[in-house]
Amino acid sequence: MVLEVTAKTADGKEVYNTERHYHTQATDCRTNKMLYGAQVKTQYIRDTSLQPYETKAETFEILLPQGVRTVDVTVSLRYEINKPDNFIEIAKVQRKVSLDR
Amino acid sequence: MKFIKLFILLLAVFSPLYALAEKAKTIEELAAMYDSTRCKECHAEIYARWENSHHARSLMGVQDGLMMTPLAIKGATPFSPDDPGKATLKTFPCFKCHLPQALVAADDVFAADYAKALVAQDKARVSKLRITCIVCHNTKAIIHKLSEGKPEAGVLYGSKDVASHDDEFFKKIKKGSIMDHAIMCGQCHGLGPNLEFENPVQCATLYGSYEHNYLSKGGQQQCQECHMQKVDGFADHLIAPNWNDLEGTKKILQDTIAMDVQTVGYEWLLKSKDLKPLVVVNTKINQNAGHRIPDG
């Protein structure tokens, strides 16, 4: 599962992009290389998945480039199936955020 | 020779399952021995839902990926034989859950046939092998074998006793001790690494997550209460999600996972006379399943 945050200027120029990845991660315990595939995985070495009754909270601080005072922020939460370009978008939130009142 | 093979196949189809001393040697023979097609004559609604489930294509992988193929290819996994024709039941540790009937009703010749089908990417043949009604309602229905004995031939196990069941072979239904408990599913939707094999394998760990990170926080529902809720009066044997149905799966994920987003833009006074133009995005994600998401 991937949480992606992007910020773009009014003319579409991307000024920020980052991702958080939520999933179990395993090796075969013989090297430190992460592996996919039940036939070779032996043990989880890290688990960033969403847990029951827990809130996954993140804060993203976006320093805007000189002269940019308004951005379009997009937050997308996706469930990837086997590969990054094969996914289900669970939620997508778009906001215009300005420094001016 | 062809006549003998045909005879064995017909015997498999029309004979009592456990009366067969002969073990299945081909995909077709094993599929016939555990065929549940006749169940739909009386259980059409349940059968129709099961037919679209992952249990009905347990060897096909998510979106029909034939996930066991590496096991049949030389050097691809520690289990892989030099030649698919030399594959044995031990080549496929995944049979433990993806095809448990192979371990009781098939032999190494079957494993070689299956390995060749994988190498040929023969989806039509591989898709004949399924977790059928018989697998859950007989083969995997009893876990307390010392206390209750092995699953009886001619008996299906369900949520209640039925003295007379209108079937040519399974003439009786007995109430199973675990049919409505999470451990029924936990037999396969697993705890963690499977250490009984000569090399460990690790597939689904949902039941481990359920046991240690859901119950511990006060969750009290069984797998069946969410994944087998009644549809038109019958326990839903689709046992969703069905990853081949992206829209249906999206709805489940959206019902299960909630995301809150808060934003603010301001000029941050990092140090005197040095205002930084800053946008802050705060996200909070919650889920209400009885296990981690994603798993495996």
Coordinates of C-alpha atoms in Angstrom, one line a residue:
Chain A
M1 CA 0.0 0.0 0.0
V2 CA 1.4 3.4 -1.0
L3 CA 0.6 6.9 0.3
E4 CA 1.7 9.5 -2.2
V5 CA 1.7 13.2 -1.6
T6 CA 2.4 15.7 -4.4
A7 CA 2.3 19.5 -4.7
K8 CA 2.0 21.3 -8.0
T9 CA 2.0 25.0 -8.9
A10 CA -0.9 26.5 -10.8
D11 CA 0.8 25.9 -14.1
G12 CA 1.3 22.2 -13.3
K13 CA 4.9 22.2 -12.2
E14 CA 5.6 19.6 -9.5
V15 CA 7.4 21.1 -6.6
Y16 CA 7.0 18.1 -4.2
N17 CA 6.5 14.4 -4.4
T18 CA 7.0 11.7 -1.7
E19 CA 5.7 8.3 -0.8
R20 CA 5.2 6.2 2.2
H21 CA 5.0 2.4 1.8
Y22 CA 2.9 0.3 4.1
H23 CA 3.6 -3.5 3.9
T24 CA 5.5 -6.4 5.4
Q25 CA 9.0 -6.8 4.3
A26 CA 10.9 -10.1 4.4
T27 CA 14.2 -11.7 3.6
D28 CA 15.4 -15.3 3.5
C29 CA 17.6 -14.7 6.5
R30 CA 20.6 -15.7 4.4
T31 CA 21.2 -12.2 3.1
N32 CA 19.8 -8.7 3.8
K33 CA 18.1 -8.5 0.5
M34 CA 14.4 -8.1 0.7
L35 CA 12.5 -10.8 -1.3
Y36 CA 9.0 -11.3 -2.7
G37 CA 7.6 -14.8 -3.2
A38 CA 6.4 -17.3 -0.5
Q39 CA 8.9 -19.9 -1.8
V40 CA 11.9 -17.9 -0.7
K41 CA 10.7 -15.6 2.1
T42 CA 11.6 -16.8 5.6
Q43 CA 11.0 -14.0 8.0
Y44 CA 9.7 -10.5 8.2
I45 CA 12.3 -8.0 9.0
R46 CA 10.0 -5.0 9.1
D47 CA 6.3 -4.4 9.1
T48 CA 4.9 -1.0 8.2
S49 CA 1.4 -2.3 7.2
L50 CA -1.8 -0.8 8.6
Q51 CA -2.6 -2.6 11.9
P52 CA -6.0 -3.1 13.4
Y53 CA -7.2 -0.5 15.9
E54 CA -4.1 1.7 15.1
T55 CA -3.8 5.0 13.4
K56 CA -1.1 5.6 10.9
A57 CA -0.2 9.3 11.2
E58 CA 2.2 11.2 8.9
T59 CA 3.2 14.8 8.6
F60 CA 4.7 16.2 5.4
E61 CA 6.4 19.6 5.4
I62 CA 6.6 21.1 2.0
L63 CA 9.0 24.1 1.7
L64 CA 7.8 26.0 -1.4
P65 CA 10.2 27.4 -3.9
Q66 CA 10.9 31.1 -4.2
G67 CA 7.9 33.0 -5.5
V68 CA 5.4 30.1 -5.1
R69 CA 2.6 30.9 -2.7
T70 CA -0.2 28.6 -3.7
V71 CA 0.0 24.8 -4.6
D72 CA -2.4 22.1 -5.5
V73 CA -1.8 19.2 -3.0
T74 CA -2.9 15.7 -3.9
V75 CA -2.9 12.8 -1.4
S76 CA -3.4 9.4 -2.9
L77 CA -3.7 6.1 -1.1
R78 CA -3.3 3.1 -3.3
Y79 CA -3.3 -0.7 -2.9
E80 CA -0.7 -2.0 -5.3
I81 CA -1.3 -5.6 -6.6
N82 CA 2.0 -7.3 -7.5
K83 CA 3.5 -4.3 -9.3
P84 CA 3.4 -0.5 -8.9
D85 CA 1.4 0.2 -12.1
N86 CA -1.3 -2.3 -11.1
F87 CA -3.3 -0.7 -8.3
I88 CA -6.6 0.2 -6.7
E89 CA -6.9 3.8 -5.6
I90 CA -8.6 3.7 -2.2
A91 CA -8.7 7.4 -1.5
K92 CA -7.7 10.6 -3.2
V93 CA -7.8 14.1 -1.7
Q94 CA -7.0 17.3 -3.6
R95 CA -6.7 20.7 -1.9
K96 CA -5.5 24.1 -3.0
V97 CA -3.3 25.4 -0.3
S98 CA -2.2 29.0 -0.2
L99 CA 0.0 31.1 2.0
D100 CA -2.2 34.1 1.4
R101 CA -5.5 34.9 3.1
Chain B
M1 CA -3.8 -48.2 -22.3
K2 CA -6.3 -45.4 -23.2
F3 CA -9.1 -47.6 -22.0
I4 CA -7.4 -48.2 -18.6
K5 CA -6.9 -44.4 -18.2
L6 CA -10.5 -43.7 -19.1
F7 CA -11.6 -46.4 -16.6
I8 CA -9.6 -44.9 -13.8
L9 CA -11.0 -41.4 -14.6
L10 CA -14.5 -42.7 -14.6
L11 CA -13.9 -44.6 -11.4
A12 CA -12.6 -41.4 -9.8
V13 CA -15.6 -39.5 -10.9
F14 CA -18.3 -42.0 -9.9
S15 CA -16.7 -43.8 -7.0
P16 CA -16.6 -42.8 -3.4
L17 CA -13.7 -40.5 -2.8
Y18 CA -12.0 -42.4 -0.1
A19 CA -12.7 -45.8 -1.6
L20 CA -10.0 -45.1 -4.2
A21 CA -6.8 -46.9 -3.3
E22 CA -5.2 -45.5 -6.4
K23 CA -3.7 -42.1 -6.1
A24 CA -4.2 -39.4 -8.7
K25 CA -1.4 -39.2 -11.2
T26 CA -2.7 -36.4 -13.4
I27 CA -4.3 -33.0 -13.0
E28 CA -7.5 -34.4 -14.4
E29 CA -7.6 -37.3 -12.1
L30 CA -7.2 -35.2 -9.0
A31 CA -9.6 -32.6 -10.2
A32 CA -12.2 -35.4 -10.8
M33 CA -11.7 -36.9 -7.3
Y34 CA -12.5 -33.6 -5.6
D35 CA -15.0 -32.3 -8.1
S36 CA -17.9 -30.5 -6.4
T37 CA -19.9 -29.7 -9.5
R38 CA -22.8 -31.8 -8.3
C39 CA -23.1 -29.6 -5.2
K40 CA -24.7 -26.8 -7.3
E41 CA -27.7 -28.9 -8.0
C42 CA -29.0 -28.1 -4.6
H43 CA -26.7 -25.2 -3.5
A44 CA -26.7 -23.1 -6.6
E45 CA -26.4 -19.7 -4.8
I46 CA -23.5 -20.9 -2.7
Y47 CA -21.8 -22.6 -5.6
A48 CA -22.1 -19.5 -7.8
R49 CA -20.4 -17.3 -5.2
W50 CA -17.7 -19.9 -4.6
E51 CA -17.0 -20.2 -8.4
N52 CA -15.8 -16.6 -8.4
S53 CA -13.7 -17.0 -5.3
H54 CA -10.0 -17.4 -5.0
H55 CA -10.7 -20.8 -3.5
A56 CA -12.0 -21.8 -6.9
R57 CA -8.7 -20.9 -8.5
S58 CA -6.3 -21.6 -5.7
L59 CA -3.3 -22.3 -8.0
M60 CA -3.9 -19.4 -10.4
G61 CA -2.6 -16.6 -8.1
V62 CA -3.9 -13.0 -8.0
Q63 CA -5.1 -12.1 -11.5
D64 CA -4.2 -15.5 -12.9
G65 CA -0.5 -15.3 -12.4
L66 CA 0.3 -19.0 -11.9
M67 CA 2.3 -18.1 -8.9
M68 CA 3.9 -21.5 -8.4
T69 CA 5.7 -21.5 -11.7
P70 CA 9.2 -20.7 -10.2
L71 CA 8.9 -24.0 -8.3
A72 CA 8.9 -25.9 -11.6
I73 CA 11.8 -24.0 -13.1
K74 CA 15.4 -25.2 -12.5
G75 CA 17.3 -23.0 -10.2
A76 CA 14.4 -20.5 -9.6
T77 CA 13.8 -21.7 -6.0
P78 CA 15.5 -24.1 -3.6
F79 CA 12.7 -26.6 -4.2
S80 CA 12.9 -26.6 -8.0
P81 CA 13.9 -29.8 -9.7
D82 CA 16.4 -30.0 -12.6
D83 CA 13.6 -31.1 -14.8
P84 CA 9.9 -30.6 -14.3
G85 CA 9.4 -34.3 -15.0
K86 CA 11.4 -35.0 -11.8
A87 CA 9.1 -32.9 -9.6
T88 CA 7.6 -34.6 -6.6
L89 CA 5.1 -33.6 -4.0
K90 CA 8.0 -32.1 -2.0
T91 CA 8.7 -29.7 -4.9
F92 CA 5.5 -27.9 -4.0
P93 CA 5.3 -26.9 -0.3
C94 CA 2.5 -24.6 -1.3
F95 CA 0.2 -27.7 -1.7
K96 CA -0.1 -27.5 2.1
C97 CA -2.8 -24.9 1.6
H98 CA -3.2 -24.2 -2.1
L99 CA -4.0 -27.9 -2.9
P100 CA -4.2 -29.9 0.3
Q101 CA -6.0 -32.7 -1.4
A102 CA -2.8 -33.5 -3.3
L103 CA -1.1 -34.5 -0.1
V104 CA -3.7 -37.1 0.7
A105 CA -4.9 -38.2 -2.8
A106 CA -2.1 -37.7 -5.3
D107 CA 1.4 -39.0 -5.8
D108 CA 4.7 -37.8 -7.2
V109 CA 3.6 -38.6 -10.8
F110 CA 0.9 -36.0 -10.3
A111 CA 3.5 -33.5 -9.2
A112 CA 5.5 -34.0 -12.3
D113 CA 2.4 -33.6 -14.5
Y114 CA 1.6 -30.4 -12.6
A115 CA 5.2 -29.1 -13.0
K116 CA 5.0 -29.7 -16.7
A117 CA 1.7 -27.8 -16.9
L118 CA 3.3 -24.9 -15.1
V119 CA 6.3 -24.7 -17.4
A120 CA 3.9 -24.8 -20.4
Q121 CA 1.8 -22.1 -18.7
D122 CA -1.2 -24.2 -19.3
K123 CA -3.8 -22.2 -17.4
A124 CA -6.7 -24.3 -18.7
R125 CA -5.3 -27.4 -17.1
V126 CA -4.0 -25.8 -13.9
S127 CA -7.3 -24.0 -13.3
K128 CA -9.0 -27.4 -12.9
L129 CA -7.4 -27.8 -9.5
R130 CA -9.4 -26.0 -6.9
I131 CA -10.2 -25.8 -3.2
T132 CA -13.6 -27.4 -3.7
C133 CA -16.5 -27.8 -1.3
I134 CA -15.0 -31.2 -0.3
V135 CA -11.7 -29.7 0.8
C136 CA -13.1 -27.4 3.5
H137 CA -16.2 -29.5 4.4
N138 CA -14.3 -32.7 4.7
T139 CA -10.5 -32.8 4.3
K140 CA -9.8 -29.7 6.4
A141 CA -12.9 -29.8 8.6
I142 CA -11.4 -31.5 11.6
I143 CA -8.2 -30.3 13.4
H144 CA -8.7 -32.2 16.7
K145 CA -8.0 -35.6 15.1
L146 CA -6.9 -37.2 18.4
S147 CA -10.2 -36.2 20.0
E148 CA -12.6 -36.4 17.0
G149 CA -10.9 -38.7 14.6
K150 CA -10.1 -38.1 11.0
P151 CA -12.8 -36.7 8.6
E152 CA -15.1 -39.6 7.9
A153 CA -15.6 -40.8 4.3
G154 CA -19.1 -40.1 3.2
V155 CA -19.6 -37.3 5.7
L156 CA -19.5 -33.5 5.1
Y157 CA -19.0 -31.1 8.0
G158 CA -21.0 -28.0 8.3
S159 CA -22.6 -25.6 10.8
K160 CA -25.3 -28.1 11.8
D161 CA -26.1 -31.8 11.9
V162 CA -28.2 -33.1 8.9
A163 CA -29.2 -36.7 9.3
S164 CA -29.8 -37.3 5.6
H165 CA -28.0 -35.5 2.8
D166 CA -29.2 -36.1 -0.8
D167 CA -25.8 -37.0 -2.4
E168 CA -24.5 -40.2 -4.0
F169 CA -21.5 -40.3 -1.6
F170 CA -21.7 -37.7 1.1
K171 CA -24.9 -39.0 2.7
K172 CA -24.6 -37.2 6.1
I173 CA -23.7 -33.8 7.5
K174 CA -22.1 -33.5 10.9
K175 CA -21.7 -30.3 12.8
G176 CA -18.0 -29.4 12.7
S177 CA -16.4 -28.0 15.8
I178 CA -14.5 -25.3 14.1
M179 CA -16.6 -24.3 11.0
D180 CA -17.6 -21.0 12.6
H181 CA -14.2 -20.3 14.2
A182 CA -11.3 -18.3 12.8
I183 CA -9.0 -21.2 13.2
M184 CA -10.8 -23.0 10.4
C185 CA -9.5 -20.3 8.1
G186 CA -6.3 -20.0 10.1
Q187 CA -5.2 -23.5 9.0
C188 CA -4.1 -21.9 5.7
H189 CA -4.3 -18.2 6.2
G190 CA -1.3 -18.7 8.3
L191 CA 0.7 -17.9 11.3
G192 CA 4.1 -17.2 9.8
P193 CA 7.0 -19.2 8.4
N194 CA 6.2 -22.8 7.7
L195 CA 9.2 -24.5 9.4
E196 CA 8.2 -28.1 8.7
F197 CA 9.7 -28.0 5.2
E198 CA 13.4 -28.6 4.4
N199 CA 13.5 -24.9 3.5
P200 CA 11.1 -22.6 5.2
V201 CA 8.4 -20.8 3.2
Q202 CA 6.2 -17.9 4.2
C203 CA 3.0 -17.0 2.6
A204 CA -0.1 -15.6 4.2
T205 CA 0.3 -14.5 7.8
L206 CA -3.3 -13.2 8.4
Y207 CA -4.1 -15.6 11.2
G208 CA -1.0 -14.6 13.1
S209 CA -1.9 -11.0 12.7
Y210 CA -5.5 -11.8 13.9
E211 CA -4.3 -13.8 16.9
H212 CA -1.6 -11.4 18.1
N213 CA -2.6 -7.9 16.9
Y214 CA -6.4 -8.0 16.8
L215 CA -7.6 -10.2 19.7
S216 CA -5.0 -8.5 21.9
K217 CA -6.6 -5.1 21.3
G218 CA -10.1 -6.4 22.1
G219 CA -11.3 -7.5 18.7
Q220 CA -13.7 -10.4 19.1
Q221 CA -15.1 -11.3 15.6
Q222 CA -14.3 -14.4 13.7
C223 CA -13.1 -14.3 10.1
Q224 CA -16.4 -15.7 9.0
E225 CA -18.3 -12.8 10.5
C226 CA -16.8 -10.4 8.1
H227 CA -15.7 -12.5 5.1
M228 CA -18.7 -14.8 5.0
Q229 CA -21.6 -12.6 5.9
K230 CA -24.9 -13.9 4.6
V231 CA -25.9 -13.0 1.1
D232 CA -29.5 -13.9 0.2
G233 CA -29.7 -16.0 3.4
F234 CA -26.5 -18.0 2.8
A235 CA -23.0 -17.6 4.1
D236 CA -21.1 -15.9 1.4
H237 CA -18.7 -18.4 -0.2
L238 CA -17.1 -15.8 -2.3
I239 CA -15.1 -15.1 0.9
A240 CA -14.1 -11.7 -0.5
P241 CA -12.0 -10.0 -1.5
N242 CA -11.8 -11.3 -5.0
W243 CA -8.7 -9.6 -6.4
N244 CA -9.9 -10.3 -10.0
D245 CA -12.8 -8.0 -9.3
L246 CA -11.1 -4.7 -8.9
E247 CA -14.3 -2.7 -8.4
G248 CA -15.6 -5.1 -5.8
T249 CA -12.3 -5.1 -4.0
K250 CA -12.1 -1.3 -4.2
K251 CA -15.4 -1.1 -2.4
I252 CA -14.2 -3.4 0.4
L253 CA -11.0 -1.5 0.8
Q254 CA -12.9 1.8 0.9
D255 CA -15.3 0.4 3.5
T256 CA -12.4 -0.8 5.6
I257 CA -9.8 1.9 5.3
A258 CA -10.4 5.6 6.1
M259 CA -8.0 8.5 5.4
D260 CA -8.2 11.9 6.9
V261 CA -6.2 14.8 5.4
Q262 CA -5.5 18.2 7.0
T263 CA -3.6 21.0 5.3
V264 CA -2.3 24.4 6.2
G265 CA -0.1 27.0 4.4
Y266 CA 1.8 29.6 6.3
E267 CA 5.1 31.4 6.5
W268 CA 7.3 29.7 9.1
L269 CA 9.6 31.9 11.1
L270 CA 12.5 29.6 11.3
K271 CA 14.8 32.3 12.6
S272 CA 14.6 36.1 12.8
K273 CA 13.7 37.8 9.6
D274 CA 13.8 34.5 7.7
L275 CA 10.2 33.5 6.8
K276 CA 10.0 30.1 5.0
P277 CA 6.9 29.5 2.8
L278 CA 5.6 26.2 4.1
V279 CA 2.7 23.9 3.4
V280 CA 2.0 21.1 5.9
V281 CA 0.0 18.0 5.1
N282 CA -1.1 15.8 7.9
T283 CA -2.6 12.4 7.2
K284 CA -4.3 9.9 9.4
I285 CA -5.2 6.4 8.2
N286 CA -7.3 3.9 10.1
Q287 CA -8.6 0.5 9.2
N288 CA -11.2 -1.7 10.8
A289 CA -10.2 -5.2 9.7
G290 CA -9.3 -8.0 12.1
H291 CA -5.8 -8.2 10.7
R292 CA -3.0 -6.2 9.1
I293 CA -3.5 -4.7 5.7
P294 CA -1.8 -5.6 3.5
D295 CA -0.6 -9.1 4.5
G296 CA 1.9 -11.5 3.1

